[in-house]
Every structure is written in structure tokens, then in C-alpha cells.
Coordinates of N, CA and C in Angstrom, one line a residue:
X1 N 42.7 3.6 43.8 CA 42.7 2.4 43.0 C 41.7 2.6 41.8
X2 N 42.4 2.3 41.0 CA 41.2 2.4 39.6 C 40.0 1.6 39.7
X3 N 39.3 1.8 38.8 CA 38.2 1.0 38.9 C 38.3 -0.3 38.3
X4 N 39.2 -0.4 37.3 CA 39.7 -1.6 36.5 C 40.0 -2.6 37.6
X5 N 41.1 -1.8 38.6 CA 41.6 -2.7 39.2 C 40.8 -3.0 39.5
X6 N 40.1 -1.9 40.7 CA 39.3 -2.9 42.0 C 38.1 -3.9 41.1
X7 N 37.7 -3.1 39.8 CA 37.1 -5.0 39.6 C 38.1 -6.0 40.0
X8 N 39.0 -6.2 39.3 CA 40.2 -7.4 39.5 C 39.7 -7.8 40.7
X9 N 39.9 -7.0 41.2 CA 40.8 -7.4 42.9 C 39.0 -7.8 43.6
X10 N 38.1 -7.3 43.2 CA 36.4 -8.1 43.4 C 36.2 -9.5 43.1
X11 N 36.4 -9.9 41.6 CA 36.7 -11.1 41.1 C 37.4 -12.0 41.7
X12 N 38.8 -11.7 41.9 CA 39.7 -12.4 42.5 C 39.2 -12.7 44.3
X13 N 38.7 -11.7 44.6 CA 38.1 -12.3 46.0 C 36.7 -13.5 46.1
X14 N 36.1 -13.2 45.3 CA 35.4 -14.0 44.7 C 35.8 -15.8 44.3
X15 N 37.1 -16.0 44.1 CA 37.4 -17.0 43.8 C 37.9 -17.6 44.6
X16 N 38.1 -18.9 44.8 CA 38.8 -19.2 46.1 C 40.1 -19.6 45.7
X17 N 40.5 -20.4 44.5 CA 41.7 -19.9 44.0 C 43.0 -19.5 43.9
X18 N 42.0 -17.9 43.8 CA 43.0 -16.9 44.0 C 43.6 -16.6 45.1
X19 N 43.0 -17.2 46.4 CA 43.4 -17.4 47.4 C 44.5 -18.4 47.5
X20 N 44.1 -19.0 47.4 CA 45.7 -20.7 47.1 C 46.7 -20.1 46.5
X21 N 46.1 -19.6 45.3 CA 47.7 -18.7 44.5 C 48.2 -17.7 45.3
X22 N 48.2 -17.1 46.0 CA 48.4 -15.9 46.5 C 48.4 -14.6 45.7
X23 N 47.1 -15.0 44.2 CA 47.3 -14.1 43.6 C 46.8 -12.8 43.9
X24 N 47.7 -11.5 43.1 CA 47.8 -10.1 43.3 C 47.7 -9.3 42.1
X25 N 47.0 -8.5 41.8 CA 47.0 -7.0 41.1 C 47.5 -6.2 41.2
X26 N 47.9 -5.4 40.6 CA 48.9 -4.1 40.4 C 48.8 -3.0 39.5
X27 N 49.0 -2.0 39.5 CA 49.5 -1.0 38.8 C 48.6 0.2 38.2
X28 N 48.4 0.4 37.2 CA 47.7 1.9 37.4 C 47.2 1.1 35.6
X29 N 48.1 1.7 34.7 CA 47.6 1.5 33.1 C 48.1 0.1 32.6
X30 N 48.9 -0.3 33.5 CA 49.4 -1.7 32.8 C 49.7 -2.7 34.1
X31 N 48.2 -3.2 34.1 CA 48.2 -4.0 35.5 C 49.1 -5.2 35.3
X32 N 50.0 -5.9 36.7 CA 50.7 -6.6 36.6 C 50.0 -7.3 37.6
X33 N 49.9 -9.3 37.7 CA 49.5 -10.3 38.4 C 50.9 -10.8 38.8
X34 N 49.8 -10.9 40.0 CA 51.3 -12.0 40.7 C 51.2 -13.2 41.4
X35 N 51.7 -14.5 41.2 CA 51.3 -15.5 41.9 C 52.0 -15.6 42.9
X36 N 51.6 -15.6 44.2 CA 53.0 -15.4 45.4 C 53.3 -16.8 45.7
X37 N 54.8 -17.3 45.9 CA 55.2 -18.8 45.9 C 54.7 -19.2 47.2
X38 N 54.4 -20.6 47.0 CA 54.1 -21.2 48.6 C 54.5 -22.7 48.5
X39 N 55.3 -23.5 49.2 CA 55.3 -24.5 49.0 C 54.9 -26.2 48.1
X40 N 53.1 -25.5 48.6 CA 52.1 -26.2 48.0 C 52.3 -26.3 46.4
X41 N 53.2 -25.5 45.8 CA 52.9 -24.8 44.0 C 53.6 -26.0 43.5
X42 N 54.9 -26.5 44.5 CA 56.0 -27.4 43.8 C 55.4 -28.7 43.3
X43 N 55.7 -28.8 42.2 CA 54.8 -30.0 41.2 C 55.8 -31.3 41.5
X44 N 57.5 -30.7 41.0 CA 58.4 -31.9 41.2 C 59.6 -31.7 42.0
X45 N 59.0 -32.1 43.5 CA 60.6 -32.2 44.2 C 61.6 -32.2 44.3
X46 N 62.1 -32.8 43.1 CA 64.0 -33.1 42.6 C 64.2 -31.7 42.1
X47 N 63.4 -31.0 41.3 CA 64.3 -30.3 40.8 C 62.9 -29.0 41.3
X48 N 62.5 -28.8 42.0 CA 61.6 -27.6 42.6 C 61.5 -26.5 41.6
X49 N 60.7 -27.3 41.1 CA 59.8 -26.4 39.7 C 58.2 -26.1 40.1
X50 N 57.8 -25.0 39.5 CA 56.4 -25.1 40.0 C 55.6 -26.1 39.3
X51 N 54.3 -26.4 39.6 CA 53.6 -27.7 39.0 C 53.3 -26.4 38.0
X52 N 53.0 -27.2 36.8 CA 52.3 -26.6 35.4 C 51.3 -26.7 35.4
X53 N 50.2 -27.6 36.3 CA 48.9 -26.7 36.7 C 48.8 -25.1 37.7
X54 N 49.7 -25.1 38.3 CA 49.6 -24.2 38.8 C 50.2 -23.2 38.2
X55 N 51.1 -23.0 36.8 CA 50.9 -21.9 36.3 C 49.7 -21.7 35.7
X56 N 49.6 -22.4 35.1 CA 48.1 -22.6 34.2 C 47.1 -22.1 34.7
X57 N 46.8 -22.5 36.3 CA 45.7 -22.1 36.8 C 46.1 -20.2 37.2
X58 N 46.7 -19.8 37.2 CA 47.4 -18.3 37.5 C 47.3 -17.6 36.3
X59 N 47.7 -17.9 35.0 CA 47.7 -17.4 33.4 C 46.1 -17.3 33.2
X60 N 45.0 -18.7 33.6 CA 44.1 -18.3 33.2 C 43.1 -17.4 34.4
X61 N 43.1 -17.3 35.4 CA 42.5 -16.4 36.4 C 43.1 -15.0 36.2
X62 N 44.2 -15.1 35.8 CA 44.6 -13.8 35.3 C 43.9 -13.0 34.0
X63 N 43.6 -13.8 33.1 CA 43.0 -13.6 32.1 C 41.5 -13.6 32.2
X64 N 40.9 -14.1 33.1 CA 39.8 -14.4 33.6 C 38.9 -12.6 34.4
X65 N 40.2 -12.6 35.3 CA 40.2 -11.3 35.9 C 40.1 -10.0 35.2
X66 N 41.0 -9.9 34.5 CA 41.2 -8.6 33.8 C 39.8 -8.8 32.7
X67 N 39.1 -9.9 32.4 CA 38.3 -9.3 31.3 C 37.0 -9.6 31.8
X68 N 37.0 -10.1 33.3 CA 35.5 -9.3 34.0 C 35.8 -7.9 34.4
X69 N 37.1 -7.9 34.8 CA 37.0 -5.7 35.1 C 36.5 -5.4 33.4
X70 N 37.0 -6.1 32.7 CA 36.3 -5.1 31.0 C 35.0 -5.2 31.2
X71 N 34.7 -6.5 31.1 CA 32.8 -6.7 30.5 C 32.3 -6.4 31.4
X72 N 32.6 -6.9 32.8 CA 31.1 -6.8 33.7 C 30.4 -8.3 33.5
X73 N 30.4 -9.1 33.1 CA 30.1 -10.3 32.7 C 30.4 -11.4 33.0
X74 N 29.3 -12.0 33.4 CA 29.9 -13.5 33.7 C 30.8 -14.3 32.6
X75 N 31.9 -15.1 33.1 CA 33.1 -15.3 32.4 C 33.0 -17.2 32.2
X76 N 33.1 -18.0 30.9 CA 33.6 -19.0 31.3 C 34.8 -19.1 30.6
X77 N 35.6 -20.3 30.5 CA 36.7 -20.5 29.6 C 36.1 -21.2 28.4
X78 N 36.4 -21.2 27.2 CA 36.0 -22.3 25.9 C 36.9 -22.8 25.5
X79 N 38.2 -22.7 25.9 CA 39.6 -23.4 25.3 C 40.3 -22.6 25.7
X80 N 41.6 -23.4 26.1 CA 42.9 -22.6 26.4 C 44.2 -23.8 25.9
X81 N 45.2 -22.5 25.9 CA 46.7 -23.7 25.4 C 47.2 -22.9 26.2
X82 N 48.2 -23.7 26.4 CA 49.4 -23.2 27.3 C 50.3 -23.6 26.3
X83 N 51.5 -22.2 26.6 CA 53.0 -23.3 26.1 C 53.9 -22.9 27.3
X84 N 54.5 -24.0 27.8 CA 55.5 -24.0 28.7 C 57.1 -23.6 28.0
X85 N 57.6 -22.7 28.1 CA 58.6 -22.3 27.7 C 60.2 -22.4 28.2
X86 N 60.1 -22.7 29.7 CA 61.1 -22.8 30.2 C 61.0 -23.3 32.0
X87 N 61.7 -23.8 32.8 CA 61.2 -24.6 33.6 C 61.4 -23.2 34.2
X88 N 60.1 -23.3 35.5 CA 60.3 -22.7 37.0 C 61.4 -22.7 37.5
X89 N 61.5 -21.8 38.8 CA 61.8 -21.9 40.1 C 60.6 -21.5 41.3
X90 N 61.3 -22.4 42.7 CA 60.6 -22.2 43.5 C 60.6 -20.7 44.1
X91 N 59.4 -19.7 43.1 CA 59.6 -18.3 43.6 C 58.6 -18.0 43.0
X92 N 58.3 -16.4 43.5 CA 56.9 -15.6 42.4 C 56.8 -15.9 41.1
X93 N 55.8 -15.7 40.5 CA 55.8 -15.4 39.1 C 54.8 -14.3 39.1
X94 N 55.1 -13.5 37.5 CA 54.4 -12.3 37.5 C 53.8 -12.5 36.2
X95 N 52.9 -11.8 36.1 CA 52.3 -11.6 34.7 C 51.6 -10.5 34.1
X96 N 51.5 -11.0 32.5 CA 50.9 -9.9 32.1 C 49.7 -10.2 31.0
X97 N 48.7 -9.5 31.2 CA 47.7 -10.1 30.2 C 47.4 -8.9 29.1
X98 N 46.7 -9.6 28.1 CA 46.7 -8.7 26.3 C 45.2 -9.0 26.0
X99 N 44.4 -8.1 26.0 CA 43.2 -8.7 25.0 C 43.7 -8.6 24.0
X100 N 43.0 -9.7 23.0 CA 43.3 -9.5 21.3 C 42.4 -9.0 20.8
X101 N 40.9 -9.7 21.1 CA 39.9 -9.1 20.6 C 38.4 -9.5 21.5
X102 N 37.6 -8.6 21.8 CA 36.4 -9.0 22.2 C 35.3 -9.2 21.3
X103 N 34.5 -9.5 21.3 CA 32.9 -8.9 20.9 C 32.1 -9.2 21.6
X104 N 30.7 -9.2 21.1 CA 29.4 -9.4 22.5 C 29.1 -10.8 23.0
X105 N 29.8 -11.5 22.6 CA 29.7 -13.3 23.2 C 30.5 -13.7 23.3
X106 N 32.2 -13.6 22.6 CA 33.4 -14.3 22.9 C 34.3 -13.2 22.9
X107 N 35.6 -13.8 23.5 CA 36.9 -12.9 23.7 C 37.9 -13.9 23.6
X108 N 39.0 -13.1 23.1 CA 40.1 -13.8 23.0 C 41.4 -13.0 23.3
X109 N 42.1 -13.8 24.6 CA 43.1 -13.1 25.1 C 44.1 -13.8 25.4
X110 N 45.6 -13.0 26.1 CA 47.0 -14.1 25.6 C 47.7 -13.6 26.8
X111 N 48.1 -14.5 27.9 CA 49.0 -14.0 29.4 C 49.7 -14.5 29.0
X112 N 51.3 -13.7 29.5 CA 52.5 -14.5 29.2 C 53.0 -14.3 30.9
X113 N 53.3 -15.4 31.9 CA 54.3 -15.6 32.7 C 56.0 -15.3 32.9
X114 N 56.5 -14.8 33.4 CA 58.0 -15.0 33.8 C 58.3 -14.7 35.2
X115 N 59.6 -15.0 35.7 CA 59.6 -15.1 37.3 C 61.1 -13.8 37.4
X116 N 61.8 -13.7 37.4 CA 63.2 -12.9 37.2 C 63.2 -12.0 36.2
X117 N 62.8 -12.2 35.1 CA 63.2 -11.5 33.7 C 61.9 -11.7 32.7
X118 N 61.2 -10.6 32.5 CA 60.3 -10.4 31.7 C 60.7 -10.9 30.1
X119 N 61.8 -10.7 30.1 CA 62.8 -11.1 28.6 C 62.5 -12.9 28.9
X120 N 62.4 -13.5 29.7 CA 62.9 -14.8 29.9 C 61.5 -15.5 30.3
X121 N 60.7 -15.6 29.5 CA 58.8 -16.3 29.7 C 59.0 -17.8 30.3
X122 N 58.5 -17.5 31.3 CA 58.0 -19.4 31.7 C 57.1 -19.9 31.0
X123 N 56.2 -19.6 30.7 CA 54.7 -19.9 29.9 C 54.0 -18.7 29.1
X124 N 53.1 -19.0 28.5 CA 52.5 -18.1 27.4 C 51.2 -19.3 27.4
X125 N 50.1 -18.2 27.7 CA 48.7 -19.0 27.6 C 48.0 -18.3 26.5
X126 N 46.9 -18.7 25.7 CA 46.1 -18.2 24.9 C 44.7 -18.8 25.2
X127 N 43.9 -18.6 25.5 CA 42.3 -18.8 25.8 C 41.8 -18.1 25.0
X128 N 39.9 -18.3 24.8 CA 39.0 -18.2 24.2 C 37.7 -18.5 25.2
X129 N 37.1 -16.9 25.5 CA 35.9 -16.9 26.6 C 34.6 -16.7 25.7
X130 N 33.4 -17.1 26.2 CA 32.4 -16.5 26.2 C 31.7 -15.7 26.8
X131 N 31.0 -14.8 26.7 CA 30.5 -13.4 28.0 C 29.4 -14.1 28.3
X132 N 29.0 -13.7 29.2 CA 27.7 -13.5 29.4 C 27.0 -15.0 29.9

């Protein structure tokens, strides 16, 4: 396991969260998150979509995650947007996170969500952290 990861995968235990999500880490140079589906996610019964807090909360622990394996640093959030792109299904989602830019007090980075088709985004989040 890299070291990148296993920060991830430290943080993420660290959170309790990430537990609820059934979130997961992956891969070697291009880590992939994963929210594992659980019942609990569905926001609206009629049509079993996940709640859009619960992507939201997976986009930003994701983003959260990957840039304490960078800094080493205590993390908060200072703003985030979400854009919801296309509705759920009741099933995993995967993700992928981008720094855009760090420096020594703030960071700004951009997860984008999809569940089936990386071509086909459920959500796209953009946040703005502070270090330290």
C-alpha cells in the first residue's frame, strides 16, 4: 500500500462518517473513492435516488482525505459547491479527486462523482480548505 493511500485509509478511520458511507480507497497513482450503497443513502423513496447530502458528504471526505495524505495537516472545509448533474441510483458511487492548487494555508480542490459511467457524472463538488 502506498503511503498516500494508507494516509487515506488513517483519516478515513478516523472519521466516523466514513464509516456510514462505506467509504473506500483504491489504487496505486490514481486513487479511486467509493461510497458503498446502503439503504440508509436513499433521500427519496419514489424514485430511489441517493439523498444529495449524502453525495455531498462522500465528494467532500473524499477531498478531505486525499489532501490530508498530501499535507499532513489538520483539515477544515471554508466553502464548497456542489453541482448535481444527474439523478442517482440506488447503487455505489465512485470518485475521483483533483487538487487545483495548494499553498501553506489554503487549498483548492474539485471531486467529481459517477455511479455506471465515468462519462456520465452525478455530481461535481469544488471546495476551498484551510491547513493547519
Amino acid at each position: 500500500m502506498t503511503t498516500h493511500l494508507s494516509r487515506i485509509h488513517e483519516f478515513a478511520s478516523r472519521a466516523p462518517l466514513a464509516s456510514w458511507l462505506g467509504f473506500q480507497a483504491s489504487g496505486e497513482d490514481d486513487i479511486v473513492f467509493r461510497l458503498t450503497f446502503n439503504e440508509t443513502h436513499i433521500g427519496n423513496p419514489a424514485i430511489r435516488a441517493l439523498h444529495g447530502g449524502v453525495i455531498a458528504a462522500f465528494l467532500e471526505l473524499s477531498m478531505q482525505a486525499d489532501l490530508f495524505a498530501r499535507a499532513g495537516a489538520a483539515i477544515s472545509t471554508a466553502n464548497i459547491s456542489i453541482d448535481y448533474l444527474s439523478s442517482s441510483r440506488p447503487e455505489n458511487m465512485t470518485g475521483r479527486v483533483k487538487l487545483l492548487r495548494q499553498g501553506r494555508r489554503i487549498a483548492f480542490m474539485e471531486a467529481s462523482g459517477w455511479q455506471a459511467d465515468e462519462t456520465r457524472l452525478v455530481a461535481v463538488a469544488r471546495a476551498c480548505f484551510t491547513l493547519g
